[in-house]
Structures are given as C-alpha cells and as structure tokens.
C-alpha cells in the first residue's frame, strides 16, 4: 500500500471528495499541510482574516450547492472561525473547516497557540472531530464531508494535531460512509403526505410558506409546480428568497418582521399553511400564539427537531423537501383540481386588495432613498445577479426590493444576522460562479467589519461589486431606537467613516460615489460595467426606516406601515 | 413552548463511546435550557457503546424536543423514553450517618427495615449502602435525617424496561 504523510493523506482525501477550492490562512500548526497543498492542483484563496475564510466558503457553498472548505491554523486562527461556523450552523450550510492543533503531546498543556476548539465549537457545528491517530484521518475526512452535506446540512470541524500531519501511514481510499447513529430520513412517510390531499382539496384560503430548506434541497421547481397546480399563493422566509419565481402572480413577497403587508395578512388569515423547509424563527412568526392561528399547518422538514419546536402542527412530514414536494405533486396528479382557480378566487382577490392598498412603498425626493438604489440595481441587472447582503436595513431593503429570479442567488446571514458576512460571502460566491455578476448589498457599518477582504478580491481578480448604502448610522439599531427608545440614538452614529472611494483606490480597486438621486443610475451602470472589483458608495437618506415593521413579539398583522 | 412543568422522565440513551460524547449531551441540555436531574454513564456489553441514563423534567412538548435533539447528535444511537412504560428503576446511595452509642440501635433498626447494609463502621459514623427506587431512598433519608447525616452520595437513577410476563 502507498505510504503517505498525514498532510498528504489529508489532501488526497480532499481530492477524493472533489475539493478543488480552499479558503484559508496559514500558521505554524498547518505549515506541513500548506507545504503540500501548493503542490496539488487545488486553488487556495488566501483571505485576510479567518472569519473571512469561513464566510467565503459559506458563500461558495450557497452559490454552488457544494461543500465549502476552509483551512486555518491553531489557536487564534481557530477561534477566528467561530462566528463563521455559527453563521453557517444557523443557516444549515455545508462546510468542512479544518483547524491546526498543537502536537498531541502538548494538548492540555496550555501550549503556544493551543485552544480547545472542539469544546468551543461543539454548539455551533453539526459535528466536530479531532484526529488522534493518523490511521483515522482518511475516514474522518470522508465522514466530515458526508455529515456536512447530508440530512440537514451544516458545518463540520476537523482539528488536526501538527505531529499527525508529519507521520506516515498507508493510504487507502475509504468506501461509503455508514454511521449507525446517523441515518437521516429522506423519504417522507407516504401516509402522512396522503393526509395532506383532503386538506388541499378543502382549503379555501391556502398558503405555502417556503424556507431555506427548499433552496438547500433544490426543491424550488417542485414548489413552483405545487403552487401552480393548486393555485396556492406563496410567501417565503428570508432564507427562502429565490426559491419561488418573484414575477409569478402567486408570489406574495417575504413574510415576518419586515414582510410585505399581504404576506403577513395572508399568513394570519389562511386556513391551510403548507410550511416547507422552515423552522418558524421568531423573526418569521412574531407572537407565536396568533401566528397562523386559523390554519391547519402541514410542516415538511428534514430535521424532526424543527417540527413542533415552536408551532403546533397538524401534519408533520419528516423528509427531504424536494422529494416530499415531488411525491405530493405526483399524488395530486391523480386529483381533480380544475376548480382550484375558482375555489381560491375570493382569496386571491383579497390578497390582491392587500397588495394594491398596502404595497411596499417609498418616495424618492431630493436625497437618495436606499430602496431606490436597490430597485434600480434590480432593474439594471434584471434580477439576474447573485446578491449577498450584510446585515441591518440594507439586508431588509435588499430582500424587499431585489427580486432574485433563481435559487442560490440570495445569500444572506439569516439565522445569526452576522454583520460582515456579505463581502467575504460575495468573494466565495464569485469563486463558485465566475460567470455571474455578484453584488454585495452593504451598510456602512457592516462593510467595515470585514473590509480587509477587499484585498482578497483584488488579489485574485474577483470582480465582485459592492453597493454601500451609506446612512452614516447603524441604521437598523437606530430604527429600533427611533421607534421604541424615544429617539435616543445611543452609540449608533457612524459619522466617522473612511472615504470609501479612496479606500477602494488604496486597495487598487475602483471606487465610485453617488450623492444625488440622478447619480444613482449612472454610478450603478458604470460600476457594474467596470472590470474587476468595484466599491460603490451611495449617500442615502440618513433616517429612512424599513417598513413594514412588526415590533418584536407582536402578532405579524400588527405592522407599522409607511 | 414552556419548560416549566415538573414531570419527571427517565431517558436511556445509547451513544457511541467517543471522547467528548458526554460533553455533547451535557452541552445540549445546558445550551437549550433543558433540565438534568441526574445522569449516569457506563459501558454496555459492547465496549464501543455507552448507556446514559438521564432523569429530566418538563412537559411532553419539552420531552419531545429533548428526545429529538438527542437523536440529532451524531454520536447518539438510540433514545429510549420510559415515560408511561413499564420499567424497573434503581438508585444506589451511600450515606454516612451519625452513629453515637445512644442512637446506634435505631440506625441498625432502620437499616434492617429498609433491607440495606452497613458497609463501614467508625467510632462516630456508620456508612450505609442503600439501593432502591426514588421513593425508597427518599423515605430512608427522611427517617435517618434526625440522627444526623454527615455525607451522602447518590448514583442517580438507572432504569431498564420490564420484560413482558
Ligand atoms: C456582528 C454583529 N454585531 C452587531 C449586530 C447588531 N446589528 C444589527 S443591524 C446593525 C446595524 C448595521 O449597520 P449598517 O451595516 O450600517 O446597516 P444599516 O442598518 O445602516 O443598513 C447592528 C449593529 C449584528 N447584527 N452583527
Ligand atoms: Mg448604516
């Protein structure tokens, strides 16, 4: 059998998983791996901060549907991955993150750059491993990838003691993974699905609520089929955006704290809620007692623990979302559903009325409105760009006004709400999809959290475009202060910011600025049309608010409106 | 859902005997605000598998979440819930009780009634070994308390399903 070093076994195992892209940052504990890595055909992207590496791998995974891969050193390198892991964990994104570790003999000694990264990351990974025997290495890598991508996906961490990387061992590729303690259910129970048929037949005010699980399971075509066949309107969570075509007449927009009026009203008034790949986050449900309280709820999800965690459910269905939708659609083929249009007519008319009386709205005056920037961006790119977002008002306006056409195109930190996610995620998405226009919609606060990654984009010639909605505030927090804290803007003023145009130039990139409404379109056209990385700054209305808004914990029908 | 109701439940959890598995289970309970009344772990007949017996509190909704979350841990092979099932339950307690000349006879009488044993005798203390279900141990402790308990150590409950007769 072939004898290889631990580092070589690691890389060989990665190659077997089809890995050709790694985001990382070197250091003493992983120097042996880096020494070998540069001799393989893999592309390594050197980030400027390990948090950036994890978010980039995350963006890569979301844009490609593949597992994102990271390599960092021990100690501070490892701790810098924690925010990225928690982000991916909350949004069920498949990652394998490899951390260096001090040699086995030093573990527990408070050695230089030693941390118990297993202990630290246990609650924010799907699973984690430390390799304590070089003979286990290939198996662990195989298992890690399998765990990351199967079932409800998530990040898996592998801790790699340095001495093991230098040891030699025979290498044999591993076969299939079979873990008796881990057997996700893909195929839903047919009897449960059959119970949904009479509900669909009888419902007069049905609604589909789709979440990230639809995107992750590649189920958006089946979702669209179900909606059209049964003439059922669709709303999605933030994570579900892109899972349903936004130009369809059945589309209601996003639901929840900043959901559209019609989506929130429909969720409240529906008599049947088919929830697919969602976990009923509090930002979606608002007050749980009044949430969809008139509806029978069908909940399809691959993770049994998501079901009945927050919301009582009439029909639980555990399984892969795409597969469950496909089976449901096939069952429906046999049904007489011609009268659906008629049966749901009054319901659709009601929704139309909600839409026309309370649309998303803003008024563009003398100062640039952030919504106008996003709307113009959407028009110029015909909804065809991959959008990443930062967190805050910018994220919500992006969700409301940029209508992505396809799944895997709206990349945002939903569960963790992690500022600093958008730029590195855009870098990862651009690596995954070199053919696509990738735009990070950013706030002036968030962009500064991982601004160092501009250097990464420039170094690798990644033509990411960043749109900064500069309101000189930590706007979303300021919005809460304006509405609920008597306008006491405690520590949310961001008046001191860099000159973003000069900053871009300092990194060797193009920087553009628009200060007046009429400059918005030219700047966007110029920036989007330019080669390479571009930072565009828009001086927007400082105190604009995101509407609708449901105060935290209130019923989602109690919206503050423009 | 509310975590407050105080029904007790015994869970028997078979896990892969991996380093860190106890931390995963304990972390799950603390991280999600679930309750652990007692927990005991040991190998089973298969050395790669350990059994954890966990006594927890909560209403049925909480219990359902606990079981689902446990099952979600990659190292958990199986979760058995003894709620509403016929099971045998035992706990072992070692109790160091004051045994002065004037109350020695009384201590021994209790030991006899409860069919437990004195396993260590000192000039001032007897150490009593007591096995039983929660009720029995509670009753013994109540009765012996007035005599003065110096130290006590308990294993927490162990449980197995009853065989159908
Ligand atoms: C890492 C991190 N720290 C703090 C927060 C809390 N937070 C949520 S939104 C927000 C303001 C973001 O400001 P900016 O990026 O300028 O976006 P805006 O809301 O102004 O569009 C803050 C501080 C967070 N979500 N993430
Ligand atoms: Mg801002």
XYZ file of C-alpha atoms and ligand atoms in Angstrom:
754
model
C 0.000 0.000 0.000
C 1.090 3.558 -0.672
C 2.781 5.272 2.287
C 1.903 8.957 2.688
C 2.334 11.626 5.349
C -0.665 12.852 7.291
C -0.658 16.084 5.288
C -0.660 14.100 2.049
C -3.426 11.807 3.249
C -5.494 14.847 4.158
C -5.067 16.414 0.737
C -5.648 13.123 -1.059
C -8.851 12.657 0.917
C -9.981 16.162 -0.010
C -9.281 15.459 -3.667
C -11.392 12.346 -3.411
C -14.261 14.466 -2.195
C -13.851 16.552 -5.313
C -12.466 19.568 -3.488
C -10.686 21.997 -5.782
C -11.145 25.197 -3.780
C -9.977 26.063 -0.275
C -10.258 29.333 1.604
C -7.637 29.658 4.264
C -4.883 31.292 6.204
C -1.613 29.605 7.214
C 0.251 29.356 10.504
C 2.688 27.143 12.342
C 0.305 24.319 13.124
C -0.728 23.837 9.488
C 2.559 24.621 7.790
C 3.051 20.987 6.751
C -0.352 20.963 5.072
C 0.369 24.218 3.228
C 3.738 22.858 2.131
C 1.938 20.021 0.359
C -1.155 21.970 -0.662
C 0.726 24.200 -3.101
C 1.908 21.075 -4.916
C -1.624 19.887 -5.648
C -3.916 21.296 -8.301
C -6.203 22.860 -5.692
C -6.964 26.559 -5.703
C -6.245 28.193 -2.406
C -7.650 31.639 -1.672
C -5.663 33.492 0.935
C -8.091 35.647 2.875
C -7.136 38.481 5.216
C -8.913 37.183 8.321
C -10.078 33.644 9.153
C -13.651 34.838 9.666
C -13.496 35.887 6.037
C -12.348 32.393 5.066
C -15.370 30.743 6.656
C -17.853 33.253 5.213
C -16.213 32.892 1.794
C -16.507 29.107 1.973
C -20.099 29.645 3.081
C -20.867 31.929 0.129
C -19.180 29.387 -2.133
C -21.372 26.628 -0.713
C -24.605 28.643 -1.015
C -23.887 29.697 -4.590
C -22.728 26.277 -5.801
C -24.589 23.772 -3.643
C -21.225 22.142 -2.904
C -19.426 21.799 0.426
C -17.293 24.852 1.268
C -13.818 24.149 2.626
C -11.527 26.114 4.957
C -8.090 25.601 6.386
C -6.729 27.672 9.268
C -4.093 27.415 11.925
C -4.480 26.585 15.626
C -5.260 28.993 18.475
C -6.298 32.412 17.143
C -6.761 31.025 13.642
C -9.226 28.532 15.034
C -11.080 30.981 17.293
C -11.456 33.395 14.388
C -13.610 30.793 12.628
C -16.243 30.659 15.357
C -18.516 33.441 14.033
C -18.392 31.907 10.579
C -19.244 28.478 11.936
C -22.176 29.841 13.930
C -23.421 31.670 10.820
C -23.298 28.500 8.715
C -24.763 26.407 11.510
C -27.821 28.630 11.894
C -28.459 28.608 8.141
C -27.657 24.884 7.622
C -24.792 25.453 5.205
C -22.439 22.544 4.418
C -18.848 23.385 5.360
C -15.761 21.467 6.359
C -13.439 23.628 8.419
C -10.002 22.247 9.226
C -8.093 23.759 12.113
C -4.492 23.125 13.049
C -3.813 21.933 16.571
C -0.658 21.708 18.691
C 1.101 18.313 18.657
C -0.768 15.631 20.592
C 1.876 15.537 23.297
C 1.253 19.188 24.139
C -2.562 19.115 24.165
C -3.830 20.192 27.552
C -0.586 21.947 28.449
C -1.649 25.467 27.537
C 0.877 25.186 24.749
C 1.618 28.097 22.437
C -1.450 28.741 20.260
C -3.424 25.939 21.831
C -7.184 26.247 22.271
C -9.817 23.625 22.888
C -11.543 24.369 19.606
C -13.626 21.217 19.887
C -15.065 22.430 23.158
C -15.587 25.934 21.800
C -17.337 24.854 18.607
C -19.437 21.938 19.817
C -22.630 24.015 19.984
C -22.059 25.787 16.669
C -21.115 22.877 14.439
C -23.154 19.934 13.230
C -20.331 17.734 14.446
C -16.626 18.039 15.119
C -13.615 15.737 15.211
C -10.083 15.681 16.463
C -7.773 13.292 14.669
C -5.793 11.372 17.283
C -4.490 8.585 15.049
C -3.170 9.093 11.537
C -4.912 5.879 10.516
C -8.293 7.505 11.242
C -7.580 10.578 9.137
C -8.965 9.481 5.764
C -12.101 8.064 7.369
C -12.736 11.215 9.373
C -12.417 13.440 6.313
C -14.854 11.206 4.457
C -17.318 11.273 7.343
C -16.975 15.026 7.766
C -17.980 15.699 4.166
C -20.796 13.201 4.385
C -22.153 14.791 7.563
C -21.768 18.315 6.197
C -23.822 17.690 3.073
C -26.336 15.031 4.138
C -29.549 15.305 6.131
C -29.936 18.849 7.379
C -26.596 20.222 6.186
C -24.203 22.083 8.445
C -20.605 22.900 9.247
C -18.231 20.177 10.446
C -14.867 20.939 12.006
C -11.781 18.721 11.948
C -8.991 19.516 14.397
C -5.594 18.367 13.128
C -2.706 17.975 15.594
C 0.519 19.038 13.936
C 2.514 15.877 14.674
C -0.038 13.751 12.848
C 0.493 15.747 9.676
C 4.139 14.661 9.612
C 3.613 10.967 10.402
C 3.482 8.412 7.625
C 0.813 5.795 7.222
C -0.564 3.576 4.495
C -3.226 5.302 2.474
C -6.308 3.558 1.272
C -9.293 5.437 -0.061
C -12.367 4.971 2.075
C -15.537 3.401 0.798
C -19.023 4.550 1.638
C -19.779 6.104 4.978
C -22.178 4.203 7.141
C -22.864 5.548 10.601
C -25.357 3.528 12.593
C -26.013 6.518 14.802
C -26.737 8.896 11.915
C -29.409 7.921 9.427
C -31.270 10.963 8.088
C -34.766 10.387 6.741
C -35.023 11.488 3.123
C -38.101 9.618 2.015
C -41.183 11.012 3.712
C -43.909 8.821 5.071
C -46.442 8.369 2.284
C -49.351 8.052 4.681
C -48.550 11.462 6.146
C -48.405 13.016 2.692
C -51.698 11.442 1.691
C -53.313 13.180 4.651
C -52.418 16.492 3.021
C -54.589 15.813 -0.046
C -58.005 16.351 1.548
C -56.695 19.496 3.236
C -55.614 20.862 -0.129
C -58.936 19.901 -1.675
C -60.961 21.563 1.046
C -58.898 24.655 1.754
C -60.351 27.959 0.638
C -57.504 30.143 1.830
C -54.357 28.054 1.378
C -50.838 29.414 1.619
C -47.388 27.970 1.083
C -44.584 29.157 3.338
C -41.202 28.173 1.915
C -37.851 28.468 3.638
C -34.177 27.749 3.193
C -34.866 24.011 3.105
C -36.437 24.427 -0.331
C -33.283 26.064 -1.658
C -30.955 23.579 0.058
C -32.859 20.565 -1.252
C -33.069 22.041 -4.782
C -36.809 21.869 -4.447
C -37.890 25.139 -5.998
C -39.174 23.584 -9.227
C -41.361 21.161 -7.311
C -42.501 24.020 -5.099
C -43.489 26.068 -8.128
C -45.288 23.039 -9.571
C -47.258 22.577 -6.361
C -48.227 26.233 -6.132
C -49.366 26.494 -9.738
C -51.170 23.180 -9.774
C -53.143 24.006 -6.648
C -53.360 27.759 -7.285
C -51.852 28.454 -3.900
C -50.065 31.721 -3.138
C -46.507 31.541 -1.848
C -44.566 33.524 0.693
C -41.013 32.765 1.760
C -38.778 33.463 4.686
C -35.603 35.478 4.179
C -33.755 32.205 3.605
C -36.296 31.022 1.077
C -35.910 34.001 -1.282
C -35.119 32.766 -4.776
C -36.992 29.541 -4.093
C -40.055 30.806 -5.959
C -40.175 32.980 -9.101
C -40.867 36.537 -7.904
C -42.738 37.531 -11.031
C -45.367 34.833 -10.622
C -48.875 36.091 -9.822
C -48.915 33.769 -6.791
C -45.878 35.435 -5.201
C -46.543 37.460 -2.047
C -43.051 38.532 -1.067
C -41.311 37.794 2.190
C -43.119 37.149 5.474
C -42.195 38.228 9.016
C -40.882 41.243 10.859
C -40.229 43.125 7.611
C -42.507 41.045 5.445
C -44.980 42.523 2.989
C -48.421 43.507 4.220
C -50.097 40.893 2.050
C -47.742 38.095 3.116
C -48.256 38.777 6.807
C -52.005 39.195 6.440
C -52.279 36.043 4.346
C -50.287 34.053 6.899
C -52.644 35.173 9.579
C -55.848 34.563 7.653
C -55.043 31.375 5.758
C -56.941 28.178 6.578
C -54.149 25.889 5.369
C -50.453 26.614 5.750
C -48.083 24.306 3.929
C -44.727 25.089 5.501
C -41.746 23.636 3.676
C -38.161 23.763 4.905
C -38.758 26.390 7.556
C -38.092 26.380 11.289
C -40.503 29.104 12.426
C -37.893 31.539 13.657
C -39.275 34.309 15.899
C -38.497 36.882 13.182
C -40.962 34.978 10.993
C -43.731 34.205 13.460
C -43.816 37.234 15.728
C -46.231 36.418 18.544
C -46.475 32.648 18.400
C -49.994 32.407 19.833
C -51.573 34.376 16.998
C -49.350 33.001 14.241
C -51.405 31.274 11.510
C -53.949 30.607 14.214
C -56.756 29.993 11.711
C -54.852 27.356 9.793
C -54.199 23.674 9.705
C -50.431 23.526 9.467
C -48.551 20.985 7.379
C -44.847 21.088 8.162
C -42.340 19.396 5.891
C -38.732 19.380 7.075
C -35.760 17.050 7.076
C -34.972 17.840 10.695
C -37.523 16.260 13.044
C -36.466 18.656 15.799
C -37.694 21.624 13.724
C -41.190 20.210 13.803
C -43.320 21.205 16.786
C -40.384 23.110 18.273
C -42.170 26.458 18.103
C -45.516 25.915 16.415
C -48.143 23.196 16.832
C -48.586 21.239 13.626
C -51.498 19.196 12.227
C -49.477 17.082 9.828
C -45.742 16.662 10.389
C -43.776 15.279 7.461
C -40.133 14.400 8.034
C -38.101 14.162 4.869
C -36.214 15.880 2.102
C -38.225 18.909 0.977
C -37.734 18.361 -2.731
C -38.624 14.705 -2.522
C -41.670 15.359 -0.359
C -42.912 18.028 -2.777
C -42.319 15.751 -5.722
C -44.300 12.924 -4.147
C -47.057 15.318 -3.144
C -47.209 16.665 -6.700
C -47.409 13.154 -8.108
C -50.223 12.305 -5.722
C -52.009 15.465 -6.835
C -51.761 14.439 -10.489
C -54.485 11.907 -9.780
C -56.738 14.529 -8.204
C -59.358 16.603 -9.942
C -58.125 20.103 -9.240
C -59.605 22.044 -12.147
C -61.839 24.098 -9.916
C -58.955 25.460 -7.812
C -58.839 28.780 -9.627
C -62.459 29.321 -8.825
C -62.327 27.942 -5.304
C -59.446 30.234 -4.396
C -60.769 33.194 -6.363
C -62.024 35.236 -3.405
C -58.808 34.526 -1.508
C -56.621 35.693 -4.386
C -58.807 38.757 -4.763
C -58.381 39.545 -1.071
C -54.610 39.211 -1.424
C -54.667 41.444 -4.482
C -56.519 44.043 -2.463
C -53.968 43.864 0.335
C -51.284 44.273 -2.287
C -52.813 47.273 -4.006
C -53.813 49.113 -0.834
C -50.611 48.427 1.082
C -47.743 47.904 -1.345
C -44.103 48.283 -0.439
C -43.563 51.978 -0.897
C -41.166 54.894 -0.599
C -40.912 58.340 -2.079
C -37.806 59.385 -3.932
C -37.189 63.106 -3.224
C -34.022 65.231 -3.136
C -31.985 62.742 -1.177
C -31.195 59.245 -2.426
C -33.548 56.673 -0.999
C -31.874 53.338 -0.285
C -34.855 51.493 -1.736
C -34.379 53.392 -4.986
C -30.780 52.223 -5.222
C -31.810 48.589 -4.811
C -34.741 48.910 -7.188
C -32.501 50.456 -9.820
C -29.901 47.749 -9.254
C -32.577 45.108 -9.735
C -33.828 46.748 -12.917
C -30.352 47.165 -14.414
C -29.404 43.546 -13.684
C -32.887 42.143 -14.465
C -32.885 40.261 -11.167
C -30.222 38.001 -12.534
C -27.287 38.827 -10.236
C -26.195 36.789 -7.246
C -26.881 39.042 -4.288
C -25.108 38.789 -0.973
C -26.035 41.096 1.856
C -24.652 42.481 5.041
C -27.000 42.832 7.995
C -29.381 45.569 9.013
C -31.643 47.828 6.998
C -29.551 47.198 3.894
C -30.353 43.493 4.179
C -34.087 44.054 4.531
C -34.241 46.514 1.613
C -32.280 44.019 -0.447
C -34.826 41.336 0.474
C -37.770 43.594 -0.313
C -36.582 45.299 -3.486
C -34.147 42.959 -5.206
C -36.194 40.134 -6.666
C -33.782 37.298 -7.353
C -35.039 35.033 -10.079
C -33.326 31.834 -9.110
C -32.478 29.777 -6.056
C -28.940 30.010 -4.637
C -28.852 33.673 -5.629
C -29.871 35.440 -2.441
C -27.068 34.845 0.013
C -27.614 36.323 3.432
C -26.951 35.573 7.076
C -30.488 34.762 8.137
C -30.310 32.955 11.443
C -27.312 34.630 13.017
C -27.719 38.032 11.397
C -23.977 38.384 11.113
C -22.622 41.769 10.083
C -19.502 41.351 7.968
C -20.870 38.328 6.155
C -21.682 39.875 2.792
C -18.281 40.824 1.389
C -16.444 37.548 2.062
C -19.572 35.594 1.065
C -19.612 37.507 -2.234
C -15.986 36.542 -2.779
C -16.859 32.875 -2.227
C -19.910 33.114 -4.467
C -17.840 34.731 -7.217
C -15.267 31.943 -6.977
C -18.074 29.399 -7.306
C -19.801 31.243 -10.150
C -17.199 33.134 -12.187
C -19.794 33.592 -14.934
C -22.205 35.572 -12.744
C -22.441 39.135 -11.601
C -22.095 39.058 -7.810
C -23.175 42.100 -5.795
C -22.807 42.635 -2.060
C -25.512 44.977 -0.780
C -23.920 46.571 2.263
C -24.372 49.057 5.066
C -21.676 51.496 6.075
C -21.324 49.734 9.424
C -21.299 46.134 8.248
C -18.880 46.681 5.389
C -16.259 47.809 7.861
C -16.452 44.523 9.753
C -14.604 42.573 7.062
C -13.392 45.370 4.800
C -9.935 43.782 4.754
C -11.288 41.180 2.311
C -11.233 43.766 -0.474
C -7.568 42.814 -0.728
C -8.519 39.170 -1.279
C -10.903 40.087 -4.088
C -8.308 42.311 -5.714
C -5.512 39.761 -5.347
C -7.500 37.056 -7.166
C -9.110 39.374 -9.690
C -12.613 38.650 -8.443
C -14.973 41.211 -9.991
C -17.332 41.487 -7.014
C -19.359 44.709 -6.868
C -20.209 46.260 -3.531
C -23.117 48.654 -3.119
C -22.804 50.550 0.151
C -25.975 52.212 1.371
C -24.258 54.799 3.498
C -26.716 56.265 6.015
C -23.957 57.098 8.500
C -25.754 55.046 11.087
C -26.019 51.545 12.400
C -29.347 52.018 10.782
C -31.348 49.055 11.948
C -30.433 49.641 15.569
C -31.171 53.323 15.098
C -34.564 52.349 13.687
C -35.376 50.471 16.904
C -34.158 53.461 18.896
C -36.306 55.835 16.870
C -39.413 53.709 17.212
C -39.073 52.198 20.660
C -36.420 54.141 22.606
C -37.545 57.763 22.289
C -35.020 58.538 19.572
C -32.111 58.127 21.918
C -29.508 57.172 19.323
C -27.132 55.581 21.769
C -23.874 54.709 20.045
C -25.342 54.145 16.603
C -23.853 57.206 14.951
C -21.239 56.221 12.368
C -20.256 59.683 11.284
C -16.579 58.866 11.265
C -16.101 56.541 8.342
C -13.370 56.225 5.772
C -13.668 57.865 2.383
C -14.860 54.685 0.668
C -13.770 55.838 -2.783
C -10.231 56.474 -1.618
C -10.324 53.253 0.352
C -11.152 51.291 -2.793
C -8.365 53.079 -4.596
C -5.942 52.323 -1.791
C -6.642 48.644 -2.371
C -6.108 49.081 -6.102
C -9.799 48.904 -6.937
C -12.321 51.261 -8.447
C -14.344 53.415 -6.074
C -17.460 55.375 -7.090
C -19.832 57.647 -5.239
C -23.359 58.911 -5.764
C -24.659 61.740 -3.603
C -27.743 62.799 -5.565
C -30.640 60.761 -6.933
C -29.756 61.450 -10.546
C -26.290 59.998 -9.981
C -27.599 56.634 -8.836
C -28.204 55.071 -12.202
C -25.008 56.339 -13.877
C -22.889 55.203 -10.960
C -24.525 51.764 -10.943
C -24.118 51.462 -14.707
C -20.502 52.470 -14.564
C -19.702 50.288 -11.573
C -21.493 47.187 -12.807
C -19.959 47.603 -16.230
C -16.403 48.043 -14.979
C -13.962 45.181 -14.859
C -12.647 43.959 -11.554
C -13.670 44.762 -8.039
C -15.746 47.912 -7.562
C -16.934 49.678 -4.436
C -19.908 51.979 -4.948
C -20.974 54.270 -2.171
C -24.452 55.826 -2.085
C -25.144 58.660 0.291
C -28.672 57.777 1.278
C -31.333 59.316 3.470
C -29.929 59.035 6.978
C -33.125 58.355 8.855
C -35.040 56.194 6.452
C -36.966 53.331 8.064
C -37.658 49.821 6.896
C -41.404 49.313 6.514
C -43.497 47.356 7.205
C -42.211 46.604 10.650
C -43.671 44.278 13.257
C -42.432 45.151 16.754
C -40.591 42.175 18.250
C -43.035 39.717 19.804
C -46.193 41.352 18.387
C -48.598 39.498 16.065
C -47.336 39.806 12.484
C -50.562 41.530 11.467
C -49.679 44.459 13.720
C -47.411 46.171 11.260
C -46.107 49.680 11.379
C -46.595 50.987 7.866
C -45.281 53.929 5.871
C -43.075 26.008 24.411
C -42.898 26.215 28.106
C -40.182 24.453 30.000
C -41.661 24.824 33.418
C -43.848 21.851 34.276
C -42.266 19.409 36.577
C -42.994 15.946 35.305
C -40.000 13.639 35.676
C -38.885 11.444 32.832
C -36.196 8.816 32.567
C -34.356 8.528 29.268
C -31.966 5.782 28.358
C -29.556 6.969 25.704
C -27.209 4.664 23.808
C -24.201 6.534 22.481
C -21.019 5.814 20.586
C -18.273 5.653 23.169
C -16.360 8.621 21.697
C -14.328 11.162 23.622
C -16.468 14.232 24.114
C -19.811 12.495 23.871
C -20.695 13.334 27.466
C -19.830 16.975 26.793
C -22.091 16.951 23.732
C -25.031 15.629 25.708
C -24.432 17.871 28.724
C -23.900 20.885 26.442
C -27.154 20.160 24.639
C -29.080 20.240 27.902
C -27.445 23.400 29.218
C -27.441 25.209 25.876
C -31.148 24.644 25.299
C -32.245 25.220 28.864
C -33.285 21.625 29.482
C -33.085 20.159 32.923
C -30.843 17.317 34.128
C -31.880 15.843 37.470
C -29.341 13.087 37.311
C -27.150 11.413 34.778
C -25.143 8.229 34.860
C -22.923 6.732 32.191
C -21.190 3.416 31.717
C -20.160 0.987 29.031
C -22.622 -1.595 27.800
C -21.846 -5.185 26.794
C -20.497 -3.688 23.609
C -17.445 -1.658 24.676
C -17.924 0.848 21.833
C -21.355 1.728 23.156
C -22.192 3.502 26.404
C -25.541 3.904 28.037
C -26.515 7.188 29.631
C -29.460 7.218 31.956
C -30.805 10.728 32.216
C -33.531 11.915 34.539
C -35.077 15.118 33.293
C -38.072 17.335 33.979
C -40.513 19.035 31.669
C -43.890 18.779 29.946
C -44.484 16.485 26.981
C -43.520 19.182 24.460
C -40.187 19.710 26.139
C -39.654 15.975 26.408
C -40.316 15.577 22.675
C -37.730 18.282 21.911
C -35.190 16.692 24.251
C -35.542 13.357 22.505
C -35.360 14.887 19.043
C -32.342 16.997 19.925
C -30.590 13.990 21.452
C -31.296 11.932 18.356
C -29.848 14.722 16.267
C -26.435 14.353 17.919
C -24.302 12.334 15.564
C -22.971 10.071 18.345
C -26.389 9.136 19.709
C -27.512 5.707 18.520
C -30.842 5.378 20.265
C -33.044 7.154 22.791
C -35.486 5.156 24.887
C -38.089 7.057 26.895
C -39.510 5.201 29.878
C -42.391 7.645 30.326
C -45.605 5.634 30.509
C -43.720 2.379 30.055
C -43.233 -0.467 32.491
C -39.703 -0.221 33.773
C -37.581 -1.127 36.757
C -35.684 1.721 38.353
C -32.957 1.659 40.930
C -30.593 4.078 42.520
C -27.672 3.438 44.834
C -26.916 5.760 47.739
C -24.046 5.716 50.211
C -24.918 7.562 53.392
C -22.590 8.429 56.228
C -24.809 8.746 59.252
C -24.035 9.732 62.857
C -23.983 6.598 64.985
C -23.378 7.597 68.581
C -23.859 4.984 71.237
C -27.326 6.297 72.067
C -28.702 6.029 68.523
C -26.740 3.118 67.067
C -29.549 0.690 67.705
C -32.025 2.950 65.972
C -29.766 3.243 62.909
C -29.397 -0.503 62.741
C -33.139 -0.958 63.092
C -33.733 1.333 60.095
C -31.081 -0.472 58.113
C -32.897 -3.674 58.855
C -36.343 -2.365 57.964
C -35.109 -0.925 54.662
C -33.061 -4.013 53.952
C -29.896 -2.069 53.339
C -26.427 -2.680 54.706
C -23.811 -1.045 56.847
C -20.609 -1.274 54.837
C -18.231 0.748 57.012
C -18.208 1.270 60.753
C -16.321 4.019 62.574
C -16.374 5.315 66.108
C -18.854 8.036 65.251
C -20.241 7.173 61.803
C -21.755 4.238 60.019
C -21.764 4.179 56.233
C -24.946 2.700 54.866
C -25.431 1.297 51.384
C -28.985 1.624 50.150
C -30.479 0.537 46.842
C -33.974 1.268 45.709
C -36.228 3.466 43.679
C -36.545 7.156 44.345
C -39.367 6.698 46.862
C -37.478 4.246 48.991
C -34.334 6.340 49.111
C -36.347 9.436 49.927
C -38.179 7.682 52.739
C -34.977 6.346 54.262
C -33.298 9.739 54.134
C -36.285 11.362 55.810
C -36.225 8.943 58.673
C -32.472 8.959 59.177
C -32.071 12.731 58.892
C -32.836 13.491 62.559
C -29.883 11.324 63.545
C -27.541 13.481 61.533
C -26.268 12.767 58.034
C -22.639 13.706 57.521
C -22.271 12.940 53.840
C -24.272 11.388 51.092
C -23.533 10.270 47.552
C -26.104 9.015 45.038
C -25.715 7.472 41.605
C -28.855 8.914 40.094
C -31.485 6.614 38.682
C -30.802 3.628 36.464
C -33.612 2.037 34.516
C -34.417 -0.878 32.240
C -37.654 -1.804 30.549
C -39.641 -4.607 32.135
C -39.904 -7.927 30.343
C -43.449 -8.843 29.393
C -44.592 -11.750 31.515
C -21.565 41.224 14.280
C -22.778 41.985 14.635
N -22.721 42.939 15.584
C -23.817 43.650 15.899
C -25.010 43.407 15.285
C -26.256 44.210 15.667
N -26.721 44.992 14.495
C -27.735 44.571 13.722
S -28.037 45.591 12.457
C -26.837 46.654 12.953
C -26.561 47.919 12.191
C -25.893 47.671 10.905
O -25.453 48.888 10.400
P -25.130 49.069 8.871
O -24.250 47.979 8.409
O -24.673 50.457 8.623
O -26.532 48.768 8.186
P -27.853 49.665 8.131
O -28.807 49.062 9.099
O -27.487 51.071 8.461
O -28.318 49.488 6.728
C -26.225 46.189 14.109
C -25.163 46.896 14.838
C -25.026 42.393 14.322
N -26.134 42.040 13.670
N -23.906 41.707 13.989
Mg -25.734 52.134 8.066
